Amino acid sequence: MSAYHPLTEAEAIEYARRLPDLFHAESELVSREIGDGNLNLVFHISEPSTGRSIILKQALPYAKVVGESWPLTLDRARIESEALMIQESLCPDLVPHVHVYEPDLALTVMQDLSDHVIMRRGLIEGNRYPLFAGHIGRFLAHTLFYTSDLGLNQQEKKERVKRFINPELCKITEDLIFDDPYTDSPNNNVPPAIRDAVGAVWGDGELHLEVAILRQKFLTSAQALLHGDLHTGSIFITQESTKVIDPEFAYYGPMGFDIGAVFANLLLNFAAQEGWSADEASRRDFRAYLTGTIRDTWNNFEREFRRLWDAHGVDRMSRTAGYQDYYMRTLLQDTFGFTGAKMVRRVHGLAQVADINSLTDEAAKERAQRIALSIGTTLIKFNRQASSIEQLIEIADKAVQ
Ligand code: SR1
Ligand code: MG
């Protein structure tokens, strides 16, 4: 089984059986295709007699969310497995372990995390994760610092930049996040109820200027090895544990893009509380939990990032007085902008989010969409003035007053 073809459930079992040291040669294995993302096949392989299990993730040569008319490189499986291995070397407890990467089949064999839930689903169900802000703040600080020119020899970093050129997946982001939502593109899925608000986005020149500047950063700023798609559907979670998955969009880009992805998806859930919370008091309470998580994430990230810089910085010039403060302020501003851009694309772009789209009360859904657009566009317009994470929370709170 060497030439590439999409595996069937039976072939996935056959493949798993041949992996060394995982399953008994003769025992029964069960295979289920459980992929519900936009791009890949995901097989859950289990051995009922021992309770052992693994995940086989296979890239398809096209974007599953659209179909075979949208071809997509299989090299993203290499990018994903290499990014996971780098992340594991930096934060071993915060990513799944990769057992094997099989290039011919664009297949990654990794730790099964079925005892966790996808964070987006967990938040929709109203669960809270008190350790998340600490975990994700550390993940962001370590993965961004140690892959940047601050924490990695600059020649080695450039070798990494070469390995993580990811043009096809970046093109998806460039189009779906930094272009389509700002024009009447056939890629958009505009909810008819908010056609007026979307039209305002299409006609807003001040907004477009800020998006063009953010887009330029996404295109040109090779600051650190990003996860590249760090939404709450890329996070497996329990009360005790956080695991970041799916870095197939990894590339060298601006750090604020990853931090903004986390904040945007917490704020999309914040907007969606229009429909998920039973009453005004619980809505306010859950929203305060979400904004508190944003505050704690930023503060944990900033503290740890500055500590790593002071203790492990490899660049003499980065110790220049005032430079660290300048860097952190610019990073906060980028985070505001990318948070906004990642929100807007999920309201009327191609790929939207279940937090809002699975609301069954149409009036609540419309309110949530308008709130998300309002927070997103305000953050984008304000990004270059930002000086404190509290301003992001104020913008969110004001949109629901
Ligand atoms: C065509 S892929 C659509 C979206 O799914 C991924 O999770 C990325 O966010 C991408 O933009
Ligand atoms: Mg994904």
mmCIF file of N, CA and C and ligand atoms in Angstrom, residues 38-39 63 65-66 70 72 172-173 176-177 228-229 231 234 248-249 342 345-346 350-351, ligand 1:
data_model
loop_
_atom_site.group_PDB
_atom_site.id
_atom_site.type_symbol
_atom_site.label_atom_id
_atom_site.label_comp_id
_atom_site.label_asym_id
_atom_site.label_seq_id
_atom_site.Cartn_x
_atom_site.Cartn_y
_atom_site.Cartn_z
ATOM 1 N N ASN A 38 -12.814 20.539 7.429
ATOM 2 C CA ASN A 38 -13.034 21.000 6.062
ATOM 3 C C ASN A 38 -12.175 20.289 5.028
ATOM 4 N N LEU A 39 -11.131 19.534 5.465
ATOM 5 C CA LEU A 39 -10.119 19.141 4.483
ATOM 6 C C LEU A 39 -9.731 17.672 4.438
ATOM 7 N N ALA A 63 -9.977 20.124 -1.291
ATOM 8 C CA ALA A 63 -10.626 20.626 -0.075
ATOM 9 C C ALA A 63 -11.992 19.947 0.075
ATOM 10 N N VAL A 65 -14.412 20.415 1.997
ATOM 11 C CA VAL A 65 -15.549 21.314 2.222
ATOM 12 C C VAL A 65 -16.168 21.805 0.903
ATOM 13 N N VAL A 66 -15.359 21.823 -0.182
ATOM 14 C CA VAL A 66 -15.854 22.310 -1.469
ATOM 15 C C VAL A 66 -16.029 21.151 -2.453
ATOM 16 N N TRP A 70 -11.618 21.803 -6.050
ATOM 17 C CA TRP A 70 -10.654 22.675 -5.362
ATOM 18 C C TRP A 70 -9.449 21.823 -4.959
ATOM 19 N N LEU A 72 -5.845 20.534 -3.716
ATOM 20 C CA LEU A 72 -5.050 21.023 -2.583
ATOM 21 C C LEU A 72 -3.855 20.105 -2.356
ATOM 22 N N ILE A 172 -5.368 30.039 0.697
ATOM 23 C CA ILE A 172 -6.737 29.920 1.237
ATOM 24 C C ILE A 172 -6.985 31.047 2.235
ATOM 25 N N THR A 173 -6.015 31.238 3.137
ATOM 26 C CA THR A 173 -6.179 32.282 4.157
ATOM 27 C C THR A 173 -6.198 33.670 3.521
ATOM 28 N N LEU A 176 -9.710 33.801 1.810
ATOM 29 C CA LEU A 176 -10.926 33.664 2.627
ATOM 30 C C LEU A 176 -10.960 34.626 3.811
ATOM 31 N N ILE A 177 -9.785 35.079 4.267
ATOM 32 C CA ILE A 177 -9.775 35.985 5.423
ATOM 33 C C ILE A 177 -9.495 37.428 5.014
ATOM 34 N N GLY A 228 -1.256 28.577 12.407
ATOM 35 C CA GLY A 228 -1.870 29.008 11.155
ATOM 36 C C GLY A 228 -3.382 28.847 11.076
ATOM 37 N N ASP A 229 -3.986 28.120 12.032
ATOM 38 C CA ASP A 229 -5.449 27.925 11.978
ATOM 39 C C ASP A 229 -5.965 27.599 13.385
ATOM 40 N N HIS A 231 -8.148 27.989 15.664
ATOM 41 C CA HIS A 231 -9.502 28.254 16.160
ATOM 42 C C HIS A 231 -9.888 27.176 17.179
ATOM 43 N N SER A 234 -9.625 23.561 16.472
ATOM 44 C CA SER A 234 -8.282 22.973 16.407
ATOM 45 C C SER A 234 -7.744 22.717 17.814
ATOM 46 N N GLU A 248 -1.920 22.161 9.857
ATOM 47 C CA GLU A 248 -1.574 22.002 8.432
ATOM 48 C C GLU A 248 -1.420 23.349 7.728
ATOM 49 N N PHE A 249 -1.914 24.434 8.362
ATOM 50 C CA PHE A 249 -1.730 25.772 7.797
ATOM 51 C C PHE A 249 -0.442 26.423 8.301
ATOM 52 N N LYS A 342 -10.343 37.599 11.786
ATOM 53 C CA LYS A 342 -10.762 36.199 11.929
ATOM 54 C C LYS A 342 -12.228 36.099 12.359
ATOM 55 N N ARG A 345 -14.506 37.000 8.874
ATOM 56 C CA ARG A 345 -14.567 35.942 7.845
ATOM 57 C C ARG A 345 -15.538 34.822 8.230
ATOM 58 N N ARG A 346 -15.762 34.640 9.553
ATOM 59 C CA ARG A 346 -16.648 33.551 9.999
ATOM 60 C C ARG A 346 -18.125 33.936 9.977
ATOM 61 N N LEU A 350 -16.676 31.953 3.439
ATOM 62 C CA LEU A 350 -16.953 30.577 2.971
ATOM 63 C C LEU A 350 -17.184 29.610 4.122
ATOM 64 N N ALA A 351 -16.241 29.589 5.077
ATOM 65 C CA ALA A 351 -16.317 28.605 6.167
ATOM 66 C C ALA A 351 -16.721 29.328 7.446
HETATM 67 C C1 SR1 B 1 -11.250 25.598 2.333
HETATM 68 S S1 SR1 B 1 -10.754 25.451 3.958
HETATM 69 C C2 SR1 B 1 -11.727 26.552 4.881
HETATM 70 C C3 SR1 B 1 -11.205 26.856 6.223
HETATM 71 O O1 SR1 B 1 -11.063 25.663 6.989
HETATM 72 C C4 SR1 B 1 -9.867 25.707 7.738
HETATM 73 O O2 SR1 B 1 -10.073 25.323 9.056
HETATM 74 C C5 SR1 B 1 -9.331 27.119 7.605
HETATM 75 O O3 SR1 B 1 -9.801 27.969 8.635
HETATM 76 C C6 SR1 B 1 -9.829 27.484 6.272
HETATM 77 O O4 SR1 B 1 -9.879 28.875 6.076
#
